[in-house]
Short mmCIF file of C-alpha atoms in Angstrom, two decimals:
data_model
loop_
_atom_site.label_atom_id
_atom_site.label_comp_id
_atom_site.label_asym_id
_atom_site.label_seq_id
_atom_site.Cartn_x
_atom_site.Cartn_y
_atom_site.Cartn_z
CA MET A 2 110.75 100.95 93.86
CA PHE A 3 107.37 100.91 92.17
CA THR A 4 106.74 102.48 88.82
CA GLU A 5 105.20 105.75 90.00
CA TYR A 6 101.51 106.46 89.67
CA GLY A 7 100.83 110.20 89.61
CA LYS A 8 97.64 112.23 89.44
CA LEU A 9 96.68 111.53 85.80
CA SER A 10 97.66 107.85 85.79
CA THR A 11 95.61 107.43 88.98
CA GLN A 12 92.59 109.08 87.33
CA PHE A 13 93.00 106.86 84.27
CA TYR A 14 93.25 103.74 86.44
CA GLU A 15 90.12 104.80 88.33
CA ALA A 16 88.19 105.29 85.09
CA THR A 17 89.20 101.94 83.60
CA LYS A 18 89.35 99.81 86.76
CA PRO A 19 86.75 101.16 89.19
CA ILE A 20 86.03 99.83 92.68
CA GLY A 21 84.84 96.23 92.47
CA PHE A 22 85.99 95.74 88.88
CA SER A 23 87.17 92.15 88.66
CA MET A 24 90.13 91.52 86.36
CA SER A 25 89.68 88.02 84.91
CA GLY A 26 88.02 86.91 88.14
CA ASP A 27 90.71 88.07 90.56
CA ILE A 28 88.36 89.50 93.21
CA GLU A 29 86.28 86.32 93.34
CA PHE A 30 89.45 84.21 93.51
CA TYR A 31 90.88 86.17 96.44
CA GLN A 32 87.57 86.20 98.29
CA GLN A 33 87.52 82.43 98.05
CA ARG A 34 91.16 81.96 99.07
CA LEU A 35 90.84 84.34 102.06
CA ALA A 36 87.54 82.94 103.31
CA GLY A 37 87.69 81.97 106.97
CA ILE A 38 90.56 84.28 107.92
CA THR A 39 89.59 86.19 111.06
CA GLY A 40 92.82 88.10 111.66
CA ARG A 41 94.44 90.98 109.77
CA ILE A 42 95.18 90.80 106.06
CA LEU A 43 97.51 93.16 104.21
CA GLU A 44 97.01 94.13 100.57
CA ALA A 45 100.36 95.28 99.19
CA GLY A 46 100.00 97.69 96.27
CA VAL A 47 96.43 98.50 97.32
CA GLY A 48 96.03 101.29 94.74
CA THR A 49 92.62 102.97 94.69
CA GLY A 50 90.93 100.19 96.67
CA ARG A 51 89.52 98.29 93.68
CA MET A 52 89.94 94.97 95.52
CA LEU A 53 90.29 96.23 99.09
CA ILE A 54 86.74 97.56 99.36
CA PRO A 55 84.99 94.36 98.17
CA LEU A 56 87.13 92.39 100.66
CA LEU A 57 86.20 94.79 103.49
CA LYS A 58 82.53 94.50 102.55
CA ASN A 59 83.00 90.73 102.78
CA GLU A 60 83.77 91.30 106.48
CA LEU A 61 87.51 90.70 106.19
CA CYS A 62 89.93 92.89 108.16
CA VAL A 63 92.21 94.26 105.42
CA ASP A 64 94.94 96.90 105.68
CA GLY A 65 96.50 98.56 102.65
CA VAL A 66 99.94 99.84 101.68
CA ASP A 67 101.01 101.60 98.48
CA ALA A 68 103.94 103.70 97.27
CA SER A 69 101.72 106.22 95.45
CA ASN A 70 100.30 109.13 97.46
CA ASP A 71 97.80 109.85 94.68
CA MET A 72 96.51 106.28 94.62
CA LEU A 73 96.21 106.09 98.39
CA ALA A 74 94.46 109.46 98.64
CA LEU A 75 91.76 108.20 96.27
CA CYS A 76 91.55 104.93 98.20
CA ARG A 77 90.92 106.85 101.44
CA GLU A 78 88.24 108.91 99.70
CA HIS A 79 86.47 105.78 98.47
CA CYS A 80 86.59 104.22 101.94
CA GLU A 81 85.24 107.34 103.66
CA LYS A 82 82.28 107.46 101.24
CA ARG A 83 81.41 103.91 102.27
CA ASN A 84 81.98 104.45 106.02
CA LEU A 85 85.00 102.15 105.97
CA ASP A 86 88.10 102.94 108.01
CA PRO A 87 90.94 100.53 107.15
CA PHE A 88 94.55 101.09 108.18
CA LEU A 89 96.21 102.62 105.10
CA VAL A 90 99.83 103.72 104.78
CA THR A 91 102.12 105.13 102.07
CA GLN A 92 105.32 103.08 102.02
CA ARG A 93 107.64 101.34 99.60
CA LEU A 94 107.46 97.60 99.99
CA GLU A 95 111.19 97.04 100.11
CA ASN A 96 111.12 99.30 103.22
CA LEU A 97 107.97 97.76 104.70
CA GLU A 98 107.75 98.38 108.43
CA LEU A 99 104.22 98.20 109.89
CA PRO A 100 102.97 97.93 113.49
CA HIS A 101 100.85 94.84 112.81
CA MET A 102 101.35 91.15 112.10
CA TYR A 103 99.18 89.46 109.48
CA GLU A 104 97.49 86.14 108.86
CA ALA A 105 97.74 86.78 105.14
CA ILE A 106 99.51 89.18 102.77
CA ILE A 107 98.23 89.50 99.21
CA MET A 108 99.62 91.23 96.13
CA PRO A 109 97.14 90.73 93.27
CA THR A 110 97.15 91.50 89.52
CA GLY A 111 100.87 91.36 88.88
CA SER A 112 101.85 94.44 90.93
CA PHE A 113 104.89 92.59 92.25
CA ALA A 114 106.40 92.89 88.75
CA LEU A 115 106.63 96.67 89.20
CA LEU A 116 109.25 96.38 91.94
CA ASN A 117 112.53 97.69 90.60
CA GLY A 118 114.78 94.67 90.13
CA ARG A 119 115.48 91.44 91.91
CA GLU A 120 117.28 92.92 94.91
CA ASN A 121 114.21 94.96 95.84
CA ALA A 122 111.95 92.00 95.02
CA MET A 123 113.91 89.73 97.35
CA GLU A 124 113.94 92.33 100.13
CA THR A 125 110.18 92.73 99.73
CA LEU A 126 109.62 88.98 100.11
CA THR A 127 111.79 89.03 103.24
CA ARG A 128 109.75 91.88 104.68
CA PHE A 129 106.52 90.09 103.88
CA TYR A 130 107.84 87.07 105.78
CA ARG A 131 108.64 89.21 108.84
CA HIS A 132 105.13 90.68 108.86
CA LEU A 133 103.34 87.32 108.72
CA SER A 134 102.38 85.40 111.82
CA PRO A 135 103.66 81.80 111.99
CA GLY A 136 101.49 79.78 109.62
CA GLY A 137 100.45 82.95 107.78
CA ARG A 138 99.86 82.88 104.02
CA LEU A 139 101.38 84.89 101.19
CA LEU A 140 99.58 85.19 97.82
CA ILE A 141 101.30 86.91 94.89
CA ASP A 142 100.24 87.16 91.24
CA LEU A 143 102.89 87.07 88.52
CA GLY A 144 102.21 87.68 84.83
CA PHE A 145 104.17 86.98 81.67
CA PRO A 146 105.09 89.36 78.80
CA LYS A 147 102.84 87.83 76.15
CA MET A 148 101.35 91.04 74.75
CA PHE A 149 104.57 93.08 74.36
CA SER A 150 105.83 94.10 70.90
CA GLU A 151 108.89 96.38 70.59
CA ASP A 152 108.30 99.72 68.85
CA SER A 153 104.53 99.25 68.80
CA GLN A 154 102.27 102.19 69.70
CA SER A 155 98.63 102.49 70.75
CA LEU A 156 96.14 105.08 71.99
CA ARG A 157 93.26 104.80 74.44
CA THR A 158 90.89 107.54 75.57
CA VAL A 159 88.56 107.60 78.58
CA GLU A 160 85.97 110.27 79.30
CA LEU A 161 85.92 111.71 82.82
CA GLY A 162 82.89 113.94 82.36
CA ASP A 163 81.27 116.38 79.98
CA LYS A 164 83.91 117.45 77.42
CA GLU A 165 86.72 116.13 79.64
CA GLY A 166 88.92 113.05 79.43
CA ILE A 167 92.39 111.51 79.33
CA THR A 168 94.13 110.06 76.31
CA LEU A 169 96.85 107.49 77.01
CA SER A 170 99.65 106.96 74.49
CA VAL A 171 101.48 103.63 74.91
CA TYR A 172 104.88 103.03 73.31
CA ASP A 173 106.55 99.64 73.85
CA VAL A 174 110.26 100.49 73.93
CA GLU A 175 112.38 97.52 74.98
CA MET A 176 112.18 93.83 75.79
CA ASN A 177 115.28 92.87 77.76
CA TRP A 178 115.51 89.09 77.76
CA VAL A 179 118.75 89.04 79.78
CA ASP A 180 117.59 91.15 82.72
CA GLN A 181 113.97 89.98 82.27
CA TYR A 182 112.02 93.19 81.99
CA SER A 183 109.99 95.14 79.46
CA LEU A 184 110.00 98.93 79.23
CA THR A 185 107.04 100.97 78.06
CA TYR A 186 106.65 104.75 77.86
CA LEU A 187 103.20 106.02 78.83
CA THR A 188 101.98 109.54 78.16
CA TYR A 189 98.75 110.72 79.77
CA ARG A 190 97.15 113.83 78.26
CA LYS A 191 94.18 115.36 80.01
CA TRP A 192 91.88 117.52 77.88
CA GLN A 193 88.90 119.77 78.46
CA SER A 194 86.70 121.11 75.67
CA GLY A 195 89.24 119.96 73.08
CA LYS A 196 92.23 121.62 74.74
CA GLU A 197 95.09 119.87 76.53
CA VAL A 198 95.26 121.01 80.15
CA ASP A 199 97.76 118.61 81.75
CA THR A 200 100.36 115.97 80.81
CA GLU A 201 102.03 113.17 82.74
CA LEU A 202 104.85 110.90 81.59
CA GLN A 203 105.49 107.46 83.05
CA GLN A 204 108.27 104.96 82.45
CA PHE A 205 106.66 101.59 83.02
CA LYS A 206 109.22 98.87 83.66
CA VAL A 207 107.78 95.41 84.28
CA TYR A 208 109.95 92.53 85.52
CA TRP A 209 109.03 88.89 85.09
CA TYR A 210 110.18 85.72 86.81
CA GLY A 211 110.33 82.09 85.78
CA VAL A 212 108.30 79.58 87.79
CA GLU A 213 111.35 77.79 89.21
CA GLU A 214 113.13 81.11 89.79
CA PHE A 215 110.30 82.59 91.85
CA THR A 216 109.81 79.34 93.76
CA TYR A 217 113.49 79.51 94.71
CA MET A 218 113.10 83.16 95.82
CA LEU A 219 110.19 82.25 98.07
CA LYS A 220 112.21 79.44 99.63
CA GLU A 221 115.19 81.77 100.13
CA ALA A 222 112.89 84.15 102.02
CA GLY A 223 111.87 81.26 104.30
CA PHE A 224 108.50 80.26 102.84
CA THR A 225 107.30 76.66 102.56
CA SER A 226 104.31 74.74 101.14
CA ILE A 227 104.47 76.64 97.85
CA GLN A 228 101.50 76.13 95.52
CA MET A 229 100.53 77.62 92.16
CA SER A 230 97.20 78.38 90.50
CA ALA A 231 96.96 79.42 86.85
CA ASP A 232 94.64 82.20 85.65
CA TYR A 233 92.66 82.42 88.92
CA LEU A 234 91.62 78.77 88.90
CA HIS A 235 92.69 77.26 92.20
CA ASP A 236 95.24 74.44 91.87
CA LYS A 237 95.17 74.60 88.06
CA ALA A 238 98.71 73.72 86.95
CA PRO A 239 100.50 76.37 84.85
CA SER A 240 101.17 75.63 81.18
CA LYS A 241 102.75 77.49 78.27
CA GLU A 242 99.33 79.05 77.60
CA THR A 243 99.13 80.50 81.12
CA SER A 244 99.12 84.30 81.30
CA LEU A 245 99.16 84.69 85.09
CA ILE A 246 100.13 82.52 88.07
CA THR A 247 99.12 83.01 91.71
CA PHE A 248 101.81 81.73 94.08
CA GLU A 249 100.70 80.75 97.58
CA ALA A 250 103.22 80.09 100.33
CA ILE A 251 103.28 79.64 104.10
CA ARG A 252 105.46 81.24 106.73
CA ARG A 253 107.02 78.59 108.92
#
């Protein structure tokens, strides 16, 4: 399953990554890669609609699915304010069962790494395959644990309004090289006029995959014509300096 996003983590995400905020050029990259698609597109892990809404405004037909009710509620609110009415559904990706077929499925910004373990990851890829039309494209971003440091701690505060904000405490707990995941504890503290009014705890487990490993997983799920682009530069070959890879693959 996904690492859960609750009310406070959703508010923090919204404050730090608002609608249309491009992370290292990801929105521009996906707009370019999806150009010309006239059928339905699915964004898996749609969140608050940060990328969904720019794609919809670019006249693409994009649906959204997410495991977090709080994230999806905010996404619906953003869409309604802009007179947009995409098909949005709360569902875990390893259980994906939608009434539509898609010309493309996208999962940007490393969200795939939040799936709980390789069994769920493999089942998700299989479900993506089933929901793609023949010749349909899958695009998934995968990151690498370059910034993790065990037992390190950090704080970040965002203001939500007058005398109101959220302070995030980040504690890097474990780097498991055998099972290929990092574990971080996140504590969100909401305050008003200097007083704490709400708290939310989140265990953030992030899995990572080697290039050959993930290529094999895509092939096992039935995908072909697998390509990679490093750091949102199309067809740029990955290197040891790469921090993120976008995998593209085709359903037979």
